[in-house]
Coordinates of C-alpha atoms in Angstrom, one line a residue:
Chain A
X92 CA 35.6 55.1 185.4
X93 CA 35.4 51.4 185.9
X94 CA 38.5 50.2 187.6
X95 CA 39.7 46.8 186.4
X96 CA 42.1 45.4 189.0
X97 CA 44.1 42.8 187.0
X98 CA 45.4 42.2 183.5
X99 CA 44.9 44.6 180.7
X100 CA 42.5 47.3 181.6
X101 CA 39.6 48.2 179.3
X102 CA 41.1 51.6 178.7
X103 CA 44.4 50.2 177.7
X104 CA 42.9 47.6 175.3
X105 CA 40.9 50.4 173.7
X106 CA 43.8 52.7 173.5
X107 CA 46.4 50.3 172.1
X108 CA 44.1 48.1 169.9
X109 CA 40.9 49.8 169.0
X110 CA 41.9 53.5 168.9
X111 CA 44.7 53.1 166.3
X112 CA 42.6 50.8 164.1
X113 CA 39.6 53.2 164.4
X114 CA 41.8 56.2 163.6
X115 CA 43.3 54.4 160.6
X116 CA 39.8 53.5 159.3
X117 CA 38.6 57.1 159.8
X118 CA 41.5 58.7 158.1
X119 CA 41.6 56.3 155.2
X120 CA 37.9 56.8 154.6
X121 CA 38.3 60.6 154.7
X122 CA 41.3 60.6 152.4
X123 CA 39.5 58.6 149.8
X124 CA 36.1 60.3 150.0
X125 CA 37.2 63.8 149.1
X126 CA 38.8 63.0 145.7
X127 CA 36.1 60.4 145.3
X128 CA 33.5 63.2 144.9
X129 CA 35.1 64.4 141.7
X130 CA 35.8 60.9 140.4
X131 CA 32.2 60.0 140.7
X132 CA 31.0 63.3 139.0
X133 CA 33.5 62.7 136.2
X134 CA 32.2 59.1 135.8
X135 CA 35.7 57.9 136.6
X136 CA 34.8 56.0 139.8
X137 CA 36.7 53.0 138.5
X138 CA 39.9 55.1 138.5
X139 CA 39.9 54.8 142.3
X140 CA 39.6 51.1 142.1
X141 CA 42.3 51.0 139.4
X142 CA 44.7 53.1 141.5
X143 CA 44.2 51.0 144.6
X144 CA 45.0 47.8 142.8
X145 CA 47.9 48.9 140.6
X146 CA 49.9 50.1 143.6
X147 CA 50.5 46.5 144.6
X148 CA 53.2 45.7 142.1
X149 CA 54.8 49.1 142.8
X150 CA 54.9 48.4 146.5
X151 CA 56.3 44.9 146.0
X152 CA 59.0 46.2 143.5
X153 CA 59.9 48.9 146.0
X154 CA 60.3 46.3 148.7
X155 CA 62.4 44.1 146.6
X156 CA 64.7 46.9 145.5
X157 CA 65.0 48.5 149.0
X158 CA 65.3 45.1 150.7
X159 CA 63.1 46.3 153.6
X160 CA 59.8 48.2 154.3
X161 CA 60.9 51.7 153.7
X162 CA 57.9 54.1 153.7
X163 CA 59.5 56.5 151.2
X164 CA 60.4 53.7 148.8
X165 CA 56.9 52.2 149.1
X166 CA 55.2 55.5 148.3
X167 CA 57.5 56.2 145.4
X168 CA 57.0 52.7 144.1
X169 CA 53.2 53.0 144.4
X170 CA 53.1 56.4 142.7
X171 CA 55.3 55.1 140.0
X172 CA 53.0 52.2 139.4
X173 CA 50.0 54.6 139.4
X174 CA 51.7 56.8 136.8
X175 CA 52.5 53.7 134.7
X176 CA 48.8 52.6 135.0
X177 CA 47.5 56.0 133.8
X178 CA 49.9 55.9 130.8
X179 CA 48.7 52.4 130.0
X180 CA 45.1 53.3 130.3
X181 CA 45.6 56.2 127.9
X182 CA 47.5 54.0 125.5
X183 CA 44.8 51.3 125.5
X184 CA 42.1 54.0 124.8
X185 CA 44.1 55.6 122.0
X186 CA 45.6 52.5 120.3
X187 CA 43.1 49.9 121.2
X188 CA 40.0 52.1 120.8
X189 CA 38.7 50.8 124.2
X190 CA 36.2 52.8 126.2
X191 CA 37.7 54.2 129.5
X192 CA 36.0 51.8 131.8
X193 CA 37.2 48.8 129.8
X194 CA 40.8 50.2 129.6
X195 CA 40.9 50.7 133.4
X196 CA 39.5 47.2 133.9
X197 CA 42.2 45.7 131.8
X198 CA 45.0 47.6 133.3
X199 CA 44.0 47.2 137.0
X200 CA 43.5 43.5 136.7
X201 CA 46.7 43.0 134.7
X202 CA 48.9 45.0 137.2
X203 CA 47.2 43.6 140.3
X204 CA 47.7 40.1 139.0
X205 CA 51.3 40.8 138.2
X206 CA 51.7 42.2 141.7
X207 CA 50.2 39.0 143.3
X208 CA 52.5 36.8 141.3
X209 CA 55.5 38.9 142.3
X210 CA 54.5 38.8 145.9
X211 CA 54.1 35.1 146.0
X212 CA 57.4 34.4 144.2
X213 CA 59.6 37.0 145.9
X214 CA 59.2 35.8 149.5
X215 CA 58.2 39.3 150.5
X216 CA 55.3 37.9 152.6
X217 CA 57.4 37.8 155.7
X218 CA 57.1 41.5 156.3
X219 CA 53.4 42.3 156.3
X220 CA 53.4 42.0 152.6
X221 CA 51.3 39.1 151.7
X222 CA 48.2 38.4 149.6
X223 CA 45.8 38.5 152.5
X224 CA 47.1 41.9 153.7
X225 CA 47.0 43.3 150.1
X226 CA 43.3 42.4 149.9
X227 CA 42.0 43.1 153.4
X228 CA 44.6 45.5 154.8
X229 CA 45.9 45.3 158.3
X230 CA 43.5 47.3 160.5
X231 CA 43.6 44.7 163.3
X232 CA 47.4 44.7 163.2
X233 CA 47.6 48.5 163.7
X234 CA 48.7 48.6 167.3
X235 CA 49.7 51.6 169.4
X236 CA 51.8 50.3 172.3
X237 CA 52.2 53.7 174.0
X238 CA 49.3 55.0 176.1
X239 CA 48.1 52.8 178.9
X240 CA 45.3 55.1 180.2
X241 CA 43.4 58.1 178.9
X242 CA 45.7 60.6 180.6
X243 CA 48.6 59.3 178.6
X244 CA 47.0 60.9 175.5
X245 CA 48.1 64.2 176.8
X246 CA 51.7 63.1 177.2
X247 CA 53.8 63.8 174.1
X248 CA 56.0 60.8 174.8
X249 CA 53.3 58.4 173.9
X250 CA 53.0 59.8 170.4
X251 CA 56.6 58.6 169.7
X252 CA 55.3 55.0 169.4
X253 CA 52.4 56.0 167.2
X254 CA 52.2 53.5 164.3
X255 CA 53.8 54.9 161.2
X256 CA 50.7 54.1 159.1
X257 CA 48.7 56.5 161.2
X258 CA 51.1 59.3 160.7
X259 CA 51.1 58.8 156.9
X260 CA 47.3 58.6 156.8
X261 CA 46.9 61.7 158.9
X262 CA 49.2 63.6 156.6
X263 CA 47.5 62.4 153.4
X264 CA 44.0 63.0 154.8
X265 CA 45.1 66.6 155.8
X266 CA 46.5 67.1 152.3
X267 CA 43.3 66.0 150.7
X268 CA 41.3 68.4 152.8
X269 CA 43.6 71.3 152.0
X270 CA 43.8 70.5 148.2
X271 CA 40.0 70.1 148.0
X272 CA 39.4 73.4 149.7
X273 CA 42.2 75.3 147.8
X274 CA 41.3 74.0 144.3
X275 CA 37.6 73.7 144.8
X276 CA 36.7 76.1 142.0
X277 CA 39.2 74.6 139.6
X278 CA 38.1 71.0 140.3
X279 CA 34.5 72.0 140.0
X280 CA 34.6 73.9 136.7
X281 CA 36.9 71.4 135.0
X282 CA 34.5 68.6 136.1
X283 CA 31.4 70.4 134.9
X284 CA 32.6 72.0 131.7
X285 CA 36.2 71.4 130.6
X286 CA 35.9 73.4 127.4
X287 CA 34.7 76.5 129.3
X288 CA 37.5 76.0 131.9
X289 CA 40.0 76.1 129.1
X290 CA 38.6 79.6 128.3
X291 CA 39.3 80.7 131.8
X292 CA 42.9 79.7 131.5
X293 CA 42.4 76.6 133.7
X294 CA 43.9 73.6 132.0
X295 CA 41.6 70.6 132.3
X296 CA 44.4 68.3 131.6
X297 CA 46.6 69.7 134.5
X298 CA 43.7 69.5 136.9
X299 CA 42.7 66.0 135.8
X300 CA 46.3 64.9 136.4
X301 CA 46.3 66.6 139.8
X302 CA 43.1 64.7 140.7
X303 CA 44.7 61.4 139.6
X304 CA 47.7 62.2 141.7
X305 CA 45.4 62.9 144.7
X306 CA 43.6 59.6 144.0
X307 CA 46.8 57.7 143.8
X308 CA 48.1 59.2 147.0
X309 CA 44.9 58.4 148.9
X310 CA 44.8 54.9 147.5
X311 CA 48.4 54.3 148.4
X312 CA 47.9 55.5 152.0
X313 CA 44.6 53.6 152.4
X314 CA 46.0 50.5 150.8
X315 CA 48.1 49.6 153.8
X316 CA 45.4 50.1 156.3
X317 CA 42.2 48.8 154.7
X318 CA 43.6 46.9 151.7
X319 CA 42.7 47.2 148.0
X320 CA 39.2 45.8 148.0
X321 CA 37.7 48.3 150.5
X322 CA 39.3 51.4 149.0
X323 CA 36.9 51.5 146.1
X324 CA 34.0 51.6 148.6
X325 CA 35.6 54.6 150.2
X326 CA 36.0 56.4 146.9
X327 CA 32.5 55.9 145.7
X328 CA 30.0 55.4 148.6
X329 CA 30.5 58.5 150.7
X330 CA 30.3 60.8 147.6
X331 CA 27.3 58.9 146.1
X332 CA 25.5 59.0 149.5
X333 CA 26.2 62.7 150.0
X334 CA 24.8 63.4 146.4
X335 CA 21.4 62.0 147.6
X336 CA 21.1 64.7 150.2
X337 CA 22.2 67.9 148.4
X338 CA 22.3 69.8 145.1
X339 CA 25.4 71.9 146.0
X340 CA 28.9 70.6 145.4
X341 CA 30.4 72.4 148.4
X342 CA 27.9 70.8 150.7
X343 CA 28.3 67.4 149.0
X344 CA 32.0 67.5 149.9
X345 CA 31.4 68.2 153.6
X346 CA 28.7 65.6 153.7
X347 CA 30.8 63.0 152.0
X348 CA 33.5 63.6 154.6
X349 CA 30.9 63.2 157.3
X350 CA 29.6 60.0 155.8
X351 CA 33.1 58.6 155.3
X352 CA 33.8 59.2 159.0
X353 CA 30.5 57.6 159.9
X354 CA 31.3 54.5 157.8
X355 CA 34.7 54.2 159.3
X356 CA 33.5 54.5 162.9
X357 CA 30.3 52.5 162.3
X358 CA 32.1 49.8 160.4
X359 CA 34.7 49.4 163.0
X360 CA 32.1 49.2 165.8
X361 CA 30.2 46.6 163.9
X362 CA 33.3 44.5 163.5
X363 CA 34.9 44.9 166.9
X364 CA 32.1 45.5 169.4
X365 CA 28.9 44.2 168.0
X366 CA 29.9 40.5 167.8
X367 CA 30.7 40.2 171.5
X368 CA 27.4 41.9 172.4
X369 CA 25.6 39.3 170.3
X370 CA 27.5 36.5 172.0
X371 CA 29.8 35.8 169.1
X372 CA 33.3 35.2 170.5
X373 CA 35.3 36.6 167.6
X374 CA 35.5 40.1 166.1
X375 CA 34.8 40.4 162.4
X376 CA 37.2 41.7 159.7
X377 CA 37.2 45.4 160.4
X378 CA 38.0 46.6 156.8
X379 CA 35.3 44.4 155.5
X380 CA 32.7 45.8 157.9
X381 CA 33.8 49.4 157.0
X382 CA 33.0 48.6 153.4
X383 CA 29.7 47.0 154.4
X384 CA 28.8 50.0 156.5
X385 CA 29.6 52.4 153.5
X386 CA 27.5 50.3 151.2
X387 CA 24.6 50.0 153.7
X388 CA 24.6 53.7 154.2
X389 CA 24.3 54.3 150.5
X390 CA 21.5 51.9 150.1
X391 CA 19.7 53.6 153.0
X392 CA 20.2 57.0 151.4
X393 CA 18.9 55.8 148.1
X394 CA 15.8 54.5 149.8
X395 CA 15.2 57.2 152.4
X396 CA 16.9 60.5 151.4
X397 CA 14.2 63.2 151.8
X398 CA 14.4 64.6 148.3
X399 CA 15.8 61.9 146.0
X400 CA 15.1 58.8 148.0
X401 CA 12.9 56.2 146.3
X402 CA 10.4 55.9 149.2
X403 CA 9.9 59.7 149.9
X404 CA 9.4 60.2 146.2
X405 CA 6.8 57.5 146.0
X406 CA 5.0 58.8 149.0
X407 CA 5.0 62.3 147.6
X408 CA 3.6 61.1 144.3
X409 CA 0.9 59.2 146.1
X410 CA 0.1 62.1 148.3
X411 CA -0.2 64.4 145.3
X412 CA -2.4 62.0 143.4
X413 CA -4.7 61.9 146.4
X414 CA -4.6 65.7 146.9
X415 CA -4.9 66.3 143.2
X416 CA -2.2 69.0 143.1
X417 CA 0.0 69.4 140.1
X418 CA 3.4 67.6 140.1
X419 CA 5.2 70.9 139.6
X420 CA 4.3 72.2 143.0
X421 CA 5.8 69.3 144.8
X422 CA 9.1 69.4 142.8
X423 CA 9.8 73.1 143.1
X424 CA 12.0 74.6 145.7
Chain B
X99 CA 65.2 97.0 100.8
X100 CA 65.8 95.9 97.3
X101 CA 68.3 93.3 98.5
X102 CA 65.8 92.0 101.0
X103 CA 63.1 91.6 98.5
X104 CA 65.5 89.9 96.1
X105 CA 66.7 87.3 98.6
X106 CA 63.3 86.4 100.0
X107 CA 60.9 86.5 97.1
X108 CA 58.8 83.6 98.2
X109 CA 58.4 84.7 101.8
X110 CA 56.9 88.1 102.2
X111 CA 56.8 89.2 105.9
X112 CA 53.5 88.2 107.4
X113 CA 51.0 91.1 107.2
X114 CA 50.4 92.9 110.5
X115 CA 47.6 91.4 112.5
X116 CA 44.3 93.0 112.1
X117 CA 43.0 95.1 115.0
X118 CA 39.5 93.8 114.5
X119 CA 37.8 91.6 117.2
X120 CA 38.5 88.5 115.1
X121 CA 40.6 88.0 112.0
X122 CA 41.0 84.5 110.6
X123 CA 43.4 83.7 107.7
X124 CA 43.6 80.5 105.9
X125 CA 42.1 78.4 108.7
X126 CA 42.1 74.7 107.9
X127 CA 40.8 72.1 110.4
X128 CA 40.6 68.3 110.0
X129 CA 39.1 65.5 112.0
X130 CA 41.2 62.4 111.5
X131 CA 42.6 63.4 108.2
X132 CA 39.3 64.5 106.7
X133 CA 39.2 68.3 106.3
X134 CA 36.1 69.9 107.8
X135 CA 37.1 73.5 107.2
X136 CA 39.3 74.6 104.3
X137 CA 41.1 77.9 103.9
X138 CA 38.7 80.0 105.9
X139 CA 39.3 83.8 105.8
X140 CA 37.0 86.0 107.9
X141 CA 37.2 89.3 109.6
X142 CA 34.6 90.3 112.2
X143 CA 33.8 94.0 112.4
X144 CA 33.7 95.9 115.7
X145 CA 30.4 95.9 117.6
X146 CA 28.7 93.5 115.2
X147 CA 26.2 90.7 115.6
X148 CA 27.4 87.9 113.2
X149 CA 25.3 84.9 112.3
X150 CA 27.4 81.8 111.5
X151 CA 25.1 79.8 109.1
X152 CA 25.4 76.7 107.1
X153 CA 24.1 73.1 106.6
X154 CA 24.8 70.3 109.0
X155 CA 28.4 69.3 108.9
X156 CA 29.4 72.7 107.5
X157 CA 32.0 73.1 110.2
X158 CA 30.2 75.9 112.2
X159 CA 30.9 74.6 115.7
X160 CA 34.3 73.5 114.5
X161 CA 35.0 77.1 113.4
X162 CA 34.2 78.4 116.9
X163 CA 36.2 75.6 118.6
X164 CA 39.2 76.3 116.4
X165 CA 39.1 80.0 117.3
X166 CA 39.0 79.0 121.0
X167 CA 41.8 76.5 120.6
X168 CA 39.6 73.6 121.7
X169 CA 40.1 72.1 118.2
X170 CA 43.6 72.0 116.8
X171 CA 44.1 73.6 113.4
X172 CA 46.1 72.3 110.6
X173 CA 46.9 75.7 109.2
X174 CA 45.9 79.3 109.5
X175 CA 46.4 82.4 111.6
X176 CA 43.8 83.7 114.0
X177 CA 44.1 87.1 115.7
X178 CA 41.9 88.8 118.2
X179 CA 42.1 92.6 118.7
X180 CA 45.6 92.7 117.1
X181 CA 47.2 89.8 118.9
X182 CA 47.4 86.0 118.4
X183 CA 44.1 84.5 119.7
X184 CA 46.0 82.3 122.2
X185 CA 47.1 85.4 124.1
X186 CA 43.6 86.9 124.1
X187 CA 41.5 84.2 125.7
X188 CA 40.5 86.5 128.5
X189 CA 38.7 88.7 126.0
X190 CA 36.6 85.8 124.6
X191 CA 33.5 84.3 126.2
X192 CA 32.2 81.0 124.9
X193 CA 28.6 79.7 125.2
X194 CA 28.8 76.0 124.3
X195 CA 26.0 73.9 123.1
X196 CA 23.6 73.0 126.0
X197 CA 24.1 69.3 125.4
X198 CA 27.8 69.5 126.0
X199 CA 27.6 69.3 129.8
X200 CA 26.0 67.0 132.4
X201 CA 23.1 69.0 133.9
X202 CA 22.8 66.6 136.9
X203 CA 25.9 68.3 138.3
X204 CA 25.3 69.4 141.8
X205 CA 25.3 73.2 141.2
X206 CA 22.7 75.9 141.4
X207 CA 22.1 78.4 138.5
X208 CA 24.0 81.0 140.5
X209 CA 27.0 78.6 141.0
X210 CA 27.3 78.1 137.2
X211 CA 27.1 81.8 136.5
X212 CA 29.7 82.5 139.1
X213 CA 32.1 80.2 137.1
X214 CA 32.2 83.1 134.6
X215 CA 33.9 85.2 137.4
X216 CA 36.6 82.5 138.2
X217 CA 39.3 84.2 136.2
X218 CA 38.8 87.5 138.0
X219 CA 38.5 85.7 141.4
X220 CA 41.8 84.0 140.8
X221 CA 43.3 80.6 141.8
X222 CA 42.7 79.2 145.2
X223 CA 40.3 81.9 146.3
X224 CA 36.7 81.2 147.3
X225 CA 33.7 82.8 145.6
X226 CA 32.7 85.7 147.9
X227 CA 29.5 87.5 148.6
X228 CA 30.5 90.3 146.2
X229 CA 30.9 87.7 143.4
X230 CA 27.6 86.1 144.2
X231 CA 26.0 89.6 143.8
X232 CA 27.7 90.1 140.4
X233 CA 26.5 86.7 139.3
X234 CA 23.0 87.4 140.4
X235 CA 23.0 90.7 138.4
X236 CA 24.0 88.7 135.3
X237 CA 21.2 86.2 136.0
X238 CA 18.8 89.2 136.2
X239 CA 19.9 90.4 132.8
X240 CA 18.6 87.2 131.3
X241 CA 15.5 87.3 133.4
X242 CA 16.5 84.4 135.6
X243 CA 17.1 86.0 139.0
X244 CA 14.2 84.1 140.5
X245 CA 15.8 80.8 139.7
X246 CA 19.3 81.5 141.2
X247 CA 19.1 78.8 143.8
X248 CA 17.5 76.1 141.6
X249 CA 19.6 73.1 140.8
X250 CA 20.5 73.4 137.1
X251 CA 19.0 70.0 136.1
X252 CA 15.6 71.2 137.3
X253 CA 15.5 74.1 134.8
X254 CA 13.9 73.9 131.4
X255 CA 16.1 73.8 128.3
X256 CA 15.5 77.5 127.6
X257 CA 16.3 78.4 131.2
X258 CA 19.5 76.4 131.0
X259 CA 20.5 78.2 127.9
X260 CA 19.9 81.5 129.7
X261 CA 22.1 80.4 132.5
X262 CA 24.9 79.7 130.0
X263 CA 24.3 83.1 128.5
X264 CA 24.5 84.8 132.0
X265 CA 27.7 82.9 132.7
X266 CA 29.2 84.4 129.5
X267 CA 28.0 87.9 130.5
X268 CA 29.7 87.4 133.9
X269 CA 33.0 87.0 132.0
X270 CA 32.6 90.5 130.8
X271 CA 34.4 89.7 127.5
X272 CA 34.8 91.7 124.3
X273 CA 34.2 88.9 121.8
X274 CA 31.4 86.4 122.4
X275 CA 31.2 83.0 120.6
X276 CA 27.9 81.3 120.9
X277 CA 27.1 77.8 119.7
X278 CA 23.4 77.6 118.8
X279 CA 21.9 79.5 121.7
X280 CA 18.6 79.5 120.0
X281 CA 18.4 75.7 119.6
X282 CA 15.2 74.3 121.1
X283 CA 14.3 77.2 123.3
X284 CA 10.9 78.7 124.0
X285 CA 9.7 82.1 122.8
X286 CA 10.5 83.8 126.1
X287 CA 14.1 82.7 126.0
X288 CA 14.5 83.6 122.4
X289 CA 13.3 87.2 123.2
X290 CA 15.7 87.3 126.2
X291 CA 18.6 86.2 124.1
X292 CA 17.9 88.7 121.4
X293 CA 17.7 91.5 124.0
X294 CA 21.1 90.4 125.4
X295 CA 22.6 90.3 122.0
X296 CA 21.5 93.9 121.2
X297 CA 22.7 95.2 124.6
X298 CA 26.1 93.6 123.9
X299 CA 26.3 95.3 120.5
X300 CA 25.4 98.6 122.1
X301 CA 28.3 98.2 124.5
X302 CA 30.6 97.7 121.6
X303 CA 31.0 93.9 121.9
X304 CA 31.1 91.6 118.9
X305 CA 29.1 88.4 118.9
X306 CA 29.5 85.4 116.6
X307 CA 26.5 83.1 116.9
X308 CA 25.9 79.7 115.2
X309 CA 22.4 80.0 114.0
X310 CA 20.1 77.5 112.3
X311 CA 17.0 79.5 111.5
X312 CA 17.5 81.3 108.1
X313 CA 14.1 82.9 108.6
X314 CA 15.1 84.9 111.7
X315 CA 18.8 85.4 110.9
X316 CA 18.3 88.7 109.0
X317 CA 16.2 90.1 111.9
X318 CA 18.6 89.3 114.6
X319 CA 22.0 89.7 112.9
X320 CA 23.4 92.3 110.5
X321 CA 26.4 90.2 109.4
X322 CA 26.7 86.8 107.9
X323 CA 29.3 84.1 107.7
X324 CA 27.9 81.4 105.5
X325 CA 30.0 78.1 105.8
X326 CA 29.9 74.9 103.9
X327 CA 33.3 73.4 104.6
X328 CA 34.7 76.7 103.4
X329 CA 33.4 80.3 103.3
X330 CA 30.5 80.5 100.8
X331 CA 29.7 84.1 101.6
X332 CA 30.6 86.6 104.2
X333 CA 29.8 90.2 104.9
X334 CA 26.8 92.5 105.6
X335 CA 23.6 90.4 105.8
X336 CA 21.9 92.3 103.0
X337 CA 24.7 91.7 100.5
X338 CA 25.9 88.3 101.5
X339 CA 22.6 86.6 102.1
X340 CA 21.7 86.0 98.5
X341 CA 19.7 83.2 97.0
X342 CA 22.7 82.1 94.9
X343 CA 24.9 81.9 98.0
X344 CA 22.3 79.9 100.0
X345 CA 21.8 77.5 97.1
X346 CA 25.5 77.0 96.9
X347 CA 25.8 76.3 100.6
X348 CA 22.7 74.1 101.1
X349 CA 22.6 72.5 97.6
X350 CA 19.0 73.4 97.2
X351 CA 17.1 76.5 96.1
X352 CA 16.1 78.6 99.0
X353 CA 14.6 82.0 99.2
X354 CA 17.1 84.6 100.5
X355 CA 16.1 85.9 103.8
X356 CA 12.7 85.1 102.5
X357 CA 9.2 84.5 103.6
X358 CA 9.5 80.8 104.2
X359 CA 11.0 79.5 107.4
X360 CA 13.8 77.2 106.6
X361 CA 15.1 75.2 109.4
X362 CA 18.2 73.3 108.5
X363 CA 18.6 71.7 111.9

């Protein structure tokens, strides 16, 4: 609407810089949030963190073996590392007698540290593979040098230059949605009551492995965009926030997807557009702000959610004390 | 014939599997090398209510879990309606102990009961309106229709137990294994459970129920399996539930089916 005569137009800047980064943040958040629901309910939230960290040595090894950044090799390396991590975690639990959280903590730090050392020594850092990107991702570097104005979005040709990471993320996010919908019953019953599920002919072990596979896939895809630190926020925060608003698992899944998208969009806006409005010359780290937005949303939900929020509960208790009604009446429903 | 017998004198062919709802032969189960159940033989009659009784650590829950395949067995054969139990899981419904699940799980009572229908609904298909109606009917059988939409964590212990029972009813099984359904429930729930047990027997189903209250066992059940690491007594309640058998199982003198309530829980 506003015509800018010279240089890079607002639309072009948005389309080539902000839109791809925003899409990457949204898709990464969505891909992680859906399996995150089941991880949180199974008290395995740390597994998401473990997966996002252990993929680093896998990716570095794949790069060293392939000699270049080959998407297929990267994903294979990352999944291989994830499998190795799952095996190690089980081994530590069985042989070392460690509790699951401790076993995951040991394995994720060990493998991540090994990945960092490998990365530093191998000289892989030339190709977008360096410690900083491993930690913070590369949202700002996700550029789409295709569409120059809004109308170009309708032109199929501009999609040829779509950044590869966006394609991967879209595919993985779509896969997460399909898997969560198709296997909703099976994921739910094995999470709630594994022994009962076995009686239904649903193998808890197979479903658990499938969930770990989904987690690894989401972590691998999101790793490149938002880095390993933020991924854990995407696994836990949307699910935990959604749980504050509903008592139905199906609704929790949809809400978590919504909150993930909100965190992705809100975080990116906070990083890219808020600082200039406040007179700050530089944009903030987008992946970091997405994590902050997700965390902030969860804090707000814990305080304010109508039913389970701390403040509404306190207000209701106070109101009841004043009105002198029985606590049961307020709780029912 | 003669030659066969001559050449395999030590290995007689396994006897044909019993047609009864549950036939257990030489079942031995161990936790970490320590045997919990030794050489258990037991045959459950058709359309029977069986109380599985014994002191703490007698292996009652382990017995149910071994039948279900949730606990690996060291030795023994288990058959269900004439076939190895592994192939008959669809005929068996299991009511686990209430403490075995996380009741904060985001599900309503109806959602949990609908889980009993999952096998019939099949993989990758959603729970439809017809299934929700069936689940609601099962909730009604245990007197819980009014609580269908309540989150399970907001139900009382007895109500949660009835939800589990309704879920087992939804499975429409032929053999029901229940792990302490009467533990810590209120009088209304106890009556509801007894009513369900009787209607199951009437429809020809067999129920094995881990039970702790020796006082009520003879009223609710007509068969007994008395365990204490092995089978101490088994059979019709009137014959098996003797003072001598109870003393052997519990290690103290107890009145048989007597006037004093003995809670071994």
